[in-house]
């Protein structure tokens, strides 16, 4: 889910107007400063998002007091406001321009995945900024983030294609642990684990305290080794890594997104 959607209908609609295009013409630092105020406005005008975030935090981190939980929610909305402004800037400078300012972590993991005869499948982490993570991955792997060809085993025949695999709830799948609750892997993620003899590369973009973005590559994980039980063991390992990193950046987790509510 994009940051503009997480900010609620009032702010989301405003960012889709010429006002949003004007923000996109600002220098990135200025746009992010404005984004913090936009996130605060969203917190005040999006009661449904606040309610989801309170329920998610209460279930995932019950040890937090009421004031601590309120502070986490405020920081989460501000992060999404800054991220939404990053997306407006991205529309102007393009993924290549944005990648020039991104710090890389796990470059050797990307090289390992690309050394395989099959193009890697990219799993975009929900932590931080998944929209920019997908754009950056497509840029570094030389693809457009297109969907695989369903008629050909193994997906698209183009080399180095990037396939977005979101870990969204699936009512028909057994839940996996995440942040003290349970989520369900998407049917698409499970199908890829069963059907592809390829490598899965987790891609994540998180913001540092100074606003710089860090692009992380994790893995690669062998998909053919995750076929049992619809890839539950593999997806469990991926979720564990995402949760560990999210624990250091709680404000960058999409607490206000309904699909991430614990059961």
PDB file of C-alpha atoms in Angstrom:
ATOM      1  CA  UNK A   1       0.000   0.000   0.000  1.00  0.00           C
ATOM      2  CA  UNK A   2       1.396   3.402  -1.017  1.00  0.00           C
ATOM      3  CA  UNK A   3       2.005   6.070   1.603  1.00  0.00           C
ATOM      4  CA  UNK A   4      -0.638   8.403   0.147  1.00  0.00           C
ATOM      5  CA  UNK A   5      -3.268   5.701   0.783  1.00  0.00           C
ATOM      6  CA  UNK A   6      -2.062   5.169   4.352  1.00  0.00           C
ATOM      7  CA  UNK A   7      -2.490   8.890   5.042  1.00  0.00           C
ATOM      8  CA  UNK A   8      -6.241   8.714   4.534  1.00  0.00           C
ATOM      9  CA  UNK A   9      -8.672  10.134   1.975  1.00  0.00           C
ATOM     10  CA  UNK A  10      -8.321  13.811   2.895  1.00  0.00           C
ATOM     11  CA  UNK A  11      -4.549  14.010   2.508  1.00  0.00           C
ATOM     12  CA  UNK A  12      -4.476  11.414  -0.261  1.00  0.00           C
ATOM     13  CA  UNK A  13      -6.806  13.466  -2.446  1.00  0.00           C
ATOM     14  CA  UNK A  14      -4.847  16.655  -1.723  1.00  0.00           C
ATOM     15  CA  UNK A  15      -1.567  15.061  -2.849  1.00  0.00           C
ATOM     16  CA  UNK A  16      -3.197  14.056  -6.153  1.00  0.00           C
ATOM     17  CA  UNK A  17      -3.923  17.715  -7.030  1.00  0.00           C
ATOM     18  CA  UNK A  18      -1.564  20.357  -8.468  1.00  0.00           C
ATOM     19  CA  UNK A  19      -0.494  20.909  -4.854  1.00  0.00           C
ATOM     20  CA  UNK A  20       1.160  17.500  -4.941  1.00  0.00           C
ATOM     21  CA  UNK A  21       2.956  18.309  -8.182  1.00  0.00           C
ATOM     22  CA  UNK A  22       4.218  21.532  -6.596  1.00  0.00           C
ATOM     23  CA  UNK A  23       5.632  19.542  -3.672  1.00  0.00           C
ATOM     24  CA  UNK A  24       7.365  17.235  -6.154  1.00  0.00           C
ATOM     25  CA  UNK A  25       9.257  20.198  -7.619  1.00  0.00           C
ATOM     26  CA  UNK A  26      10.830  21.024  -4.256  1.00  0.00           C
ATOM     27  CA  UNK A  27      14.318  19.821  -3.280  1.00  0.00           C
ATOM     28  CA  UNK A  28      13.986  16.469  -1.545  1.00  0.00           C
ATOM     29  CA  UNK A  29      15.034  17.804   1.896  1.00  0.00           C
ATOM     30  CA  UNK A  30      12.397  20.548   1.723  1.00  0.00           C
ATOM     31  CA  UNK A  31       9.754  18.106   0.514  1.00  0.00           C
ATOM     32  CA  UNK A  32      10.455  15.736   3.409  1.00  0.00           C
ATOM     33  CA  UNK A  33      10.246  18.579   5.938  1.00  0.00           C
ATOM     34  CA  UNK A  34       6.852  19.464   4.526  1.00  0.00           C
ATOM     35  CA  UNK A  35       5.974  15.760   4.580  1.00  0.00           C
ATOM     36  CA  UNK A  36       6.329  15.657   8.351  1.00  0.00           C
ATOM     37  CA  UNK A  37       3.607  18.310   8.668  1.00  0.00           C
ATOM     38  CA  UNK A  38       1.496  16.479   6.070  1.00  0.00           C
ATOM     39  CA  UNK A  39       1.769  13.308   8.145  1.00  0.00           C
ATOM     40  CA  UNK A  40       0.609  15.190  11.247  1.00  0.00           C
ATOM     41  CA  UNK A  41      -2.374  16.537   9.321  1.00  0.00           C
ATOM     42  CA  UNK A  42      -3.175  12.993   8.197  1.00  0.00           C
ATOM     43  CA  UNK A  43      -3.083  11.745  11.786  1.00  0.00           C
ATOM     44  CA  UNK A  44      -5.660  14.344  12.762  1.00  0.00           C
ATOM     45  CA  UNK A  45      -7.949  13.724   9.768  1.00  0.00           C
ATOM     46  CA  UNK A  46      -7.765   9.921   9.503  1.00  0.00           C
ATOM     47  CA  UNK A  47      -9.443   8.429  12.594  1.00  0.00           C
ATOM     48  CA  UNK A  48      -9.797   4.994  10.983  1.00  0.00           C
ATOM     49  CA  UNK A  49      -6.045   4.847  10.413  1.00  0.00           C
ATOM     50  CA  UNK A  50      -5.387   5.874  14.018  1.00  0.00           C
ATOM     51  CA  UNK A  51      -7.699   3.130  15.267  1.00  0.00           C
ATOM     52  CA  UNK A  52      -5.979   0.459  13.172  1.00  0.00           C
ATOM     53  CA  UNK A  53      -2.561   1.653  14.330  1.00  0.00           C
ATOM     54  CA  UNK A  54      -3.624   1.583  18.000  1.00  0.00           C
ATOM     55  CA  UNK A  55      -4.958  -1.974  17.655  1.00  0.00           C
ATOM     56  CA  UNK A  56      -1.854  -3.163  15.813  1.00  0.00           C
ATOM     57  CA  UNK A  57       0.560  -1.629  18.323  1.00  0.00           C
ATOM     58  CA  UNK A  58      -1.428  -2.908  21.298  1.00  0.00           C
ATOM     59  CA  UNK A  59      -1.247  -6.466  19.959  1.00  0.00           C
ATOM     60  CA  UNK A  60       2.358  -6.341  18.759  1.00  0.00           C
ATOM     61  CA  UNK A  61       3.872  -4.338  21.629  1.00  0.00           C
ATOM     62  CA  UNK A  62       1.576  -4.699  24.663  1.00  0.00           C
ATOM     63  CA  UNK A  63       4.317  -3.459  26.977  1.00  0.00           C
ATOM     64  CA  UNK A  64       4.008   0.088  25.602  1.00  0.00           C
ATOM     65  CA  UNK A  65       2.072   2.580  27.716  1.00  0.00           C
ATOM     66  CA  UNK A  66      -0.724   4.678  26.224  1.00  0.00           C
ATOM     67  CA  UNK A  67       1.477   7.788  25.772  1.00  0.00           C
ATOM     68  CA  UNK A  68       4.275   5.691  24.235  1.00  0.00           C
ATOM     69  CA  UNK A  69       1.826   4.123  21.811  1.00  0.00           C
ATOM     70  CA  UNK A  70       0.470   7.564  20.846  1.00  0.00           C
ATOM     71  CA  UNK A  71       4.032   8.769  20.190  1.00  0.00           C
ATOM     72  CA  UNK A  72       4.741   5.741  17.944  1.00  0.00           C
ATOM     73  CA  UNK A  73       1.565   6.434  15.978  1.00  0.00           C
ATOM     74  CA  UNK A  74       2.484  10.096  15.522  1.00  0.00           C
ATOM     75  CA  UNK A  75       5.940   9.143  14.272  1.00  0.00           C
ATOM     76  CA  UNK A  76       4.467   6.537  11.926  1.00  0.00           C
ATOM     77  CA  UNK A  77       2.145   9.103  10.323  1.00  0.00           C
ATOM     78  CA  UNK A  78       5.004  11.567   9.969  1.00  0.00           C
ATOM     79  CA  UNK A  79       7.132   8.898   8.313  1.00  0.00           C
ATOM     80  CA  UNK A  80       4.384   8.130   5.813  1.00  0.00           C
ATOM     81  CA  UNK A  81       4.005  11.853   5.086  1.00  0.00           C
ATOM     82  CA  UNK A  82       7.715  12.148   4.336  1.00  0.00           C
ATOM     83  CA  UNK A  83       7.588   9.014   2.214  1.00  0.00           C
ATOM     84  CA  UNK A  84       4.618  10.293   0.218  1.00  0.00           C
ATOM     85  CA  UNK A  85       6.638  13.434  -0.579  1.00  0.00           C
ATOM     86  CA  UNK A  86       9.580  11.245  -1.593  1.00  0.00           C
ATOM     87  CA  UNK A  87       7.257   9.597  -4.133  1.00  0.00           C
ATOM     88  CA  UNK A  88       6.322  12.993  -5.550  1.00  0.00           C
ATOM     89  CA  UNK A  89      10.011  13.817  -5.957  1.00  0.00           C
ATOM     90  CA  UNK A  90      10.616  10.364  -7.472  1.00  0.00           C
ATOM     91  CA  UNK A  91       8.032  11.139 -10.159  1.00  0.00           C
ATOM     92  CA  UNK A  92      10.168  14.136 -11.163  1.00  0.00           C
ATOM     93  CA  UNK A  93      13.733  12.780 -10.925  1.00  0.00           C
ATOM     94  CA  UNK A  94      12.996   9.176 -11.851  1.00  0.00           C
ATOM     95  CA  UNK A  95      14.274   6.028 -10.176  1.00  0.00           C
ATOM     96  CA  UNK A  96      17.787   6.457 -11.562  1.00  0.00           C
ATOM     97  CA  UNK A  97      18.060   9.966 -10.115  1.00  0.00           C
ATOM     98  CA  UNK A  98      16.805   8.821  -6.727  1.00  0.00           C
ATOM     99  CA  UNK A  99      19.168   5.818  -6.680  1.00  0.00           C
ATOM    100  CA  UNK A 100      22.152   8.152  -6.884  1.00  0.00           C
ATOM    101  CA  UNK A 101      21.434   9.195  -3.302  1.00  0.00           C
ATOM    102  CA  UNK A 102      20.674   5.760  -1.872  1.00  0.00           C
ATOM    103  CA  UNK A 103      23.191   3.895   0.296  1.00  0.00           C
ATOM    104  CA  UNK A 104      23.462   0.184  -0.525  1.00  0.00           C
ATOM    105  CA  UNK A 105      23.657  -2.725   1.889  1.00  0.00           C
ATOM    106  CA  UNK A 106      24.039  -6.326   0.761  1.00  0.00           C
ATOM    107  CA  UNK A 107      25.400  -5.653  -2.737  1.00  0.00           C
ATOM    108  CA  UNK A 108      27.155  -9.027  -2.665  1.00  0.00           C
ATOM    109  CA  UNK A 109      23.764 -10.683  -2.141  1.00  0.00           C
ATOM    110  CA  UNK A 110      22.443  -9.033  -5.281  1.00  0.00           C
ATOM    111  CA  UNK A 111      25.494 -10.225  -7.229  1.00  0.00           C
ATOM    112  CA  UNK A 112      24.986 -13.762  -5.903  1.00  0.00           C
ATOM    113  CA  UNK A 113      21.367 -13.734  -7.054  1.00  0.00           C
ATOM    114  CA  UNK A 114      22.280 -12.423 -10.503  1.00  0.00           C
ATOM    115  CA  UNK A 115      24.968 -15.083 -10.905  1.00  0.00           C
ATOM    116  CA  UNK A 116      22.254 -17.751 -10.987  1.00  0.00           C
ATOM    117  CA  UNK A 117      21.048 -18.915 -14.408  1.00  0.00           C
ATOM    118  CA  UNK A 118      17.502 -17.871 -13.530  1.00  0.00           C
ATOM    119  CA  UNK A 119      16.553 -14.230 -12.949  1.00  0.00           C
ATOM    120  CA  UNK A 120      15.816 -13.490  -9.277  1.00  0.00           C
ATOM    121  CA  UNK A 121      12.316 -12.968  -7.955  1.00  0.00           C
ATOM    122  CA  UNK A 122      12.104  -9.820  -5.821  1.00  0.00           C
ATOM    123  CA  UNK A 123      10.101  -9.721  -2.592  1.00  0.00           C
ATOM    124  CA  UNK A 124       9.457  -6.121  -1.555  1.00  0.00           C
ATOM    125  CA  UNK A 125       9.448  -5.626   2.208  1.00  0.00           C
ATOM    126  CA  UNK A 126       6.585  -3.541   3.688  1.00  0.00           C
ATOM    127  CA  UNK A 127       9.053  -1.801   6.008  1.00  0.00           C
ATOM    128  CA  UNK A 128      10.092   1.756   5.163  1.00  0.00           C
ATOM    129  CA  UNK A 129       9.216   2.612   1.568  1.00  0.00           C
ATOM    130  CA  UNK A 130       8.130  -0.390  -0.550  1.00  0.00           C
ATOM    131  CA  UNK A 131       7.282   1.804  -3.575  1.00  0.00           C
ATOM    132  CA  UNK A 132      10.822   3.163  -3.802  1.00  0.00           C
ATOM    133  CA  UNK A 133      12.224  -0.301  -3.028  1.00  0.00           C
ATOM    134  CA  UNK A 134      10.485  -1.725  -6.081  1.00  0.00           C
ATOM    135  CA  UNK A 135      11.635   1.178  -8.285  1.00  0.00           C
ATOM    136  CA  UNK A 136      15.232   0.866  -7.049  1.00  0.00           C
ATOM    137  CA  UNK A 137      15.267  -2.911  -7.521  1.00  0.00           C
ATOM    138  CA  UNK A 138      13.971  -2.553 -11.072  1.00  0.00           C
ATOM    139  CA  UNK A 139      16.673   0.023 -11.765  1.00  0.00           C
ATOM    140  CA  UNK A 140      19.556  -2.030 -10.384  1.00  0.00           C
ATOM    141  CA  UNK A 141      18.367  -5.226 -12.057  1.00  0.00           C
ATOM    142  CA  UNK A 142      17.640  -3.522 -15.362  1.00  0.00           C
ATOM    143  CA  UNK A 143      13.928  -4.319 -15.564  1.00  0.00           C
ATOM    144  CA  UNK A 144      10.583  -2.605 -15.287  1.00  0.00           C
ATOM    145  CA  UNK A 145       8.975  -4.523 -12.444  1.00  0.00           C
ATOM    146  CA  UNK A 146       6.588  -6.253 -14.806  1.00  0.00           C
ATOM    147  CA  UNK A 147       4.505  -9.267 -13.938  1.00  0.00           C
ATOM    148  CA  UNK A 148       5.682 -12.735 -15.041  1.00  0.00           C
ATOM    149  CA  UNK A 149       4.257 -14.492 -18.062  1.00  0.00           C
ATOM    150  CA  UNK A 150       1.651 -16.875 -16.617  1.00  0.00           C
ATOM    151  CA  UNK A 151       1.785 -19.083 -19.743  1.00  0.00           C
ATOM    152  CA  UNK A 152       5.462 -19.879 -19.407  1.00  0.00           C
ATOM    153  CA  UNK A 153       6.807 -21.950 -16.475  1.00  0.00           C
ATOM    154  CA  UNK A 154       9.084 -19.852 -14.331  1.00  0.00           C
ATOM    155  CA  UNK A 155       7.579 -16.542 -15.359  1.00  0.00           C
ATOM    156  CA  UNK A 156       8.810 -14.029 -17.904  1.00  0.00           C
ATOM    157  CA  UNK A 157      11.497 -15.003 -20.400  1.00  0.00           C
ATOM    158  CA  UNK A 158      13.127 -11.555 -20.210  1.00  0.00           C
ATOM    159  CA  UNK A 159      16.412 -11.666 -18.302  1.00  0.00           C
ATOM    160  CA  UNK A 160      16.563 -10.037 -14.890  1.00  0.00           C
ATOM    161  CA  UNK A 161      12.869  -9.370 -14.520  1.00  0.00           C
ATOM    162  CA  UNK A 162      11.613  -8.080 -11.210  1.00  0.00           C
ATOM    163  CA  UNK A 163       8.410  -9.544  -9.819  1.00  0.00           C
ATOM    164  CA  UNK A 164       6.740  -7.848  -6.886  1.00  0.00           C
ATOM    165  CA  UNK A 165       5.661 -10.312  -4.214  1.00  0.00           C
ATOM    166  CA  UNK A 166       3.680  -8.676  -1.427  1.00  0.00           C
ATOM    167  CA  UNK A 167       3.087 -10.496   1.821  1.00  0.00           C
ATOM    168  CA  UNK A 168      -0.616  -9.755   2.174  1.00  0.00           C
ATOM    169  CA  UNK A 169      -3.208 -11.766   4.103  1.00  0.00           C
ATOM    170  CA  UNK A 170      -4.735 -14.802   2.415  1.00  0.00           C
ATOM    171  CA  UNK A 171      -7.841 -16.177   4.190  1.00  0.00           C
ATOM    172  CA  UNK A 172      -7.102 -19.653   2.867  1.00  0.00           C
ATOM    173  CA  UNK A 173      -3.545 -19.956   4.162  1.00  0.00           C
ATOM    174  CA  UNK A 174      -2.259 -20.924   7.589  1.00  0.00           C
ATOM    175  CA  UNK A 175      -0.997 -17.827   9.443  1.00  0.00           C
ATOM    176  CA  UNK A 176       2.664 -17.055  10.122  1.00  0.00           C
ATOM    177  CA  UNK A 177       3.982 -15.128  13.159  1.00  0.00           C
ATOM    178  CA  UNK A 178       4.790 -11.445  12.768  1.00  0.00           C
ATOM    179  CA  UNK A 179       5.106  -8.843  15.537  1.00  0.00           C
ATOM    180  CA  UNK A 180       3.402 -10.973  18.142  1.00  0.00           C
ATOM    181  CA  UNK A 181       0.423 -11.664  15.894  1.00  0.00           C
ATOM    182  CA  UNK A 182      -0.311 -13.707  12.794  1.00  0.00           C
ATOM    183  CA  UNK A 183      -0.364 -12.835   9.088  1.00  0.00           C
ATOM    184  CA  UNK A 184      -1.049 -14.973   6.067  1.00  0.00           C
ATOM    185  CA  UNK A 185       1.233 -15.152   3.014  1.00  0.00           C
ATOM    186  CA  UNK A 186      -0.369 -14.173  -0.267  1.00  0.00           C
ATOM    187  CA  UNK A 187      -1.394 -16.948  -2.676  1.00  0.00           C
ATOM    188  CA  UNK A 188       1.065 -15.450  -5.157  1.00  0.00           C
ATOM    189  CA  UNK A 189       3.999 -15.757  -2.763  1.00  0.00           C
ATOM    190  CA  UNK A 190       3.113 -19.361  -1.955  1.00  0.00           C
ATOM    191  CA  UNK A 191       2.659 -20.231  -5.644  1.00  0.00           C
ATOM    192  CA  UNK A 192       6.062 -18.822  -6.505  1.00  0.00           C
ATOM    193  CA  UNK A 193       7.668 -20.866  -3.744  1.00  0.00           C
ATOM    194  CA  UNK A 194       6.044 -24.017  -5.116  1.00  0.00           C
ATOM    195  CA  UNK A 195       6.560 -23.461  -8.821  1.00  0.00           C
ATOM    196  CA  UNK A 196       9.806 -21.600  -9.423  1.00  0.00           C
ATOM    197  CA  UNK A 197      13.284 -23.082  -9.312  1.00  0.00           C
ATOM    198  CA  UNK A 198      14.763 -19.621  -8.822  1.00  0.00           C
ATOM    199  CA  UNK A 199      16.214 -17.319  -6.152  1.00  0.00           C
ATOM    200  CA  UNK A 200      14.131 -14.897  -4.108  1.00  0.00           C
ATOM    201  CA  UNK A 201      15.760 -11.610  -3.171  1.00  0.00           C
ATOM    202  CA  UNK A 202      14.211  -9.454  -0.430  1.00  0.00           C
ATOM    203  CA  UNK A 203      14.475  -5.728  -1.181  1.00  0.00           C
ATOM    204  CA  UNK A 204      13.879  -3.046   1.421  1.00  0.00           C
ATOM    205  CA  UNK A 205      14.289   0.728   1.532  1.00  0.00           C
ATOM    206  CA  UNK A 206      14.397   2.406   4.950  1.00  0.00           C
ATOM    207  CA  UNK A 207      15.174   5.987   5.929  1.00  0.00           C
ATOM    208  CA  UNK A 208      18.051   6.891   8.233  1.00  0.00           C
ATOM    209  CA  UNK A 209      17.703   9.579  10.903  1.00  0.00           C
ATOM    210  CA  UNK A 210      19.132  12.213   8.556  1.00  0.00           C
ATOM    211  CA  UNK A 211      16.638  11.308   5.825  1.00  0.00           C
ATOM    212  CA  UNK A 212      19.066   9.358   3.649  1.00  0.00           C
ATOM    213  CA  UNK A 213      17.609   6.198   2.165  1.00  0.00           C
ATOM    214  CA  UNK A 214      19.264   2.818   2.594  1.00  0.00           C
ATOM    215  CA  UNK A 215      18.559   0.049   0.093  1.00  0.00           C
ATOM    216  CA  UNK A 216      18.946  -3.436   1.564  1.00  0.00           C
ATOM    217  CA  UNK A 217      19.217  -6.741  -0.313  1.00  0.00           C
ATOM    218  CA  UNK A 218      18.570  -9.846   1.801  1.00  0.00           C
ATOM    219  CA  UNK A 219      18.970 -13.434   0.649  1.00  0.00           C
ATOM    220  CA  UNK A 220      18.983 -14.829  -1.928  1.00  0.00           C
ATOM    221  CA  UNK A 221      16.672 -17.613  -0.787  1.00  0.00           C
ATOM    222  CA  UNK A 222      16.294 -20.755  -2.893  1.00  0.00           C
ATOM    223  CA  UNK A 223      12.643 -20.972  -3.916  1.00  0.00           C
ATOM    224  CA  UNK A 224      12.832 -24.628  -4.922  1.00  0.00           C
ATOM    225  CA  UNK A 225      13.843 -25.422  -1.340  1.00  0.00           C
ATOM    226  CA  UNK A 226      10.656 -23.787  -0.059  1.00  0.00           C
ATOM    227  CA  UNK A 227       8.032 -25.841  -1.864  1.00  0.00           C
ATOM    228  CA  UNK A 228       6.893 -27.859   1.118  1.00  0.00           C
ATOM    229  CA  UNK A 229       3.704 -26.601   2.749  1.00  0.00           C
ATOM    230  CA  UNK A 230       3.424 -23.809   0.213  1.00  0.00           C
ATOM    231  CA  UNK A 231       6.770 -22.304   1.166  1.00  0.00           C
ATOM    232  CA  UNK A 232       5.802 -21.684   4.806  1.00  0.00           C
ATOM    233  CA  UNK A 233       9.290 -22.304   6.177  1.00  0.00           C
ATOM    234  CA  UNK A 234      10.878 -20.013   3.602  1.00  0.00           C
ATOM    235  CA  UNK A 235       8.346 -17.235   4.117  1.00  0.00           C
ATOM    236  CA  UNK A 236       8.717 -17.606   7.881  1.00  0.00           C
ATOM    237  CA  UNK A 237      12.459 -16.947   7.581  1.00  0.00           C
ATOM    238  CA  UNK A 238      11.823 -13.922   5.384  1.00  0.00           C
ATOM    239  CA  UNK A 239       9.262 -12.501   7.824  1.00  0.00           C
ATOM    240  CA  UNK A 240      11.629 -13.084  10.744  1.00  0.00           C
ATOM    241  CA  UNK A 241      14.305 -10.988   9.022  1.00  0.00           C
ATOM    242  CA  UNK A 242      11.831  -8.216   8.202  1.00  0.00           C
ATOM    243  CA  UNK A 243      10.532  -8.193  11.789  1.00  0.00           C
ATOM    244  CA  UNK A 244      14.064  -8.020  13.200  1.00  0.00           C
ATOM    245  CA  UNK A 245      14.903  -4.981  11.068  1.00  0.00           C
ATOM    246  CA  UNK A 246      11.513  -3.369  11.731  1.00  0.00           C
ATOM    247  CA  UNK A 247      12.179  -3.612  15.468  1.00  0.00           C
ATOM    248  CA  UNK A 248      14.925  -1.014  14.976  1.00  0.00           C
ATOM    249  CA  UNK A 249      12.642   1.281  12.939  1.00  0.00           C
ATOM    250  CA  UNK A 250       9.180   0.886  14.435  1.00  0.00           C
ATOM    251  CA  UNK A 251       7.990   4.240  13.093  1.00  0.00           C
ATOM    252  CA  UNK A 252       8.586   2.990   9.534  1.00  0.00           C
ATOM    253  CA  UNK A 253       6.223   0.022   9.852  1.00  0.00           C
ATOM    254  CA  UNK A 254       2.772   0.558   8.209  1.00  0.00           C
ATOM    255  CA  UNK A 255       0.833   0.266  11.474  1.00  0.00           C
ATOM    256  CA  UNK A 256      -2.198   2.041  10.002  1.00  0.00           C
ATOM    257  CA  UNK A 257      -2.612  -0.448   7.145  1.00  0.00           C
ATOM    258  CA  UNK A 258      -5.567  -2.739   7.827  1.00  0.00           C
ATOM    259  CA  UNK A 259      -4.028  -5.828   6.159  1.00  0.00           C
ATOM    260  CA  UNK A 260      -1.289  -5.807   8.795  1.00  0.00           C
ATOM    261  CA  UNK A 261      -3.614  -6.047  11.760  1.00  0.00           C
ATOM    262  CA  UNK A 262      -2.905  -9.136  13.818  1.00  0.00           C
ATOM    263  CA  UNK A 263      -5.632 -11.766  14.129  1.00  0.00           C
TER     264      UNK A 263
END
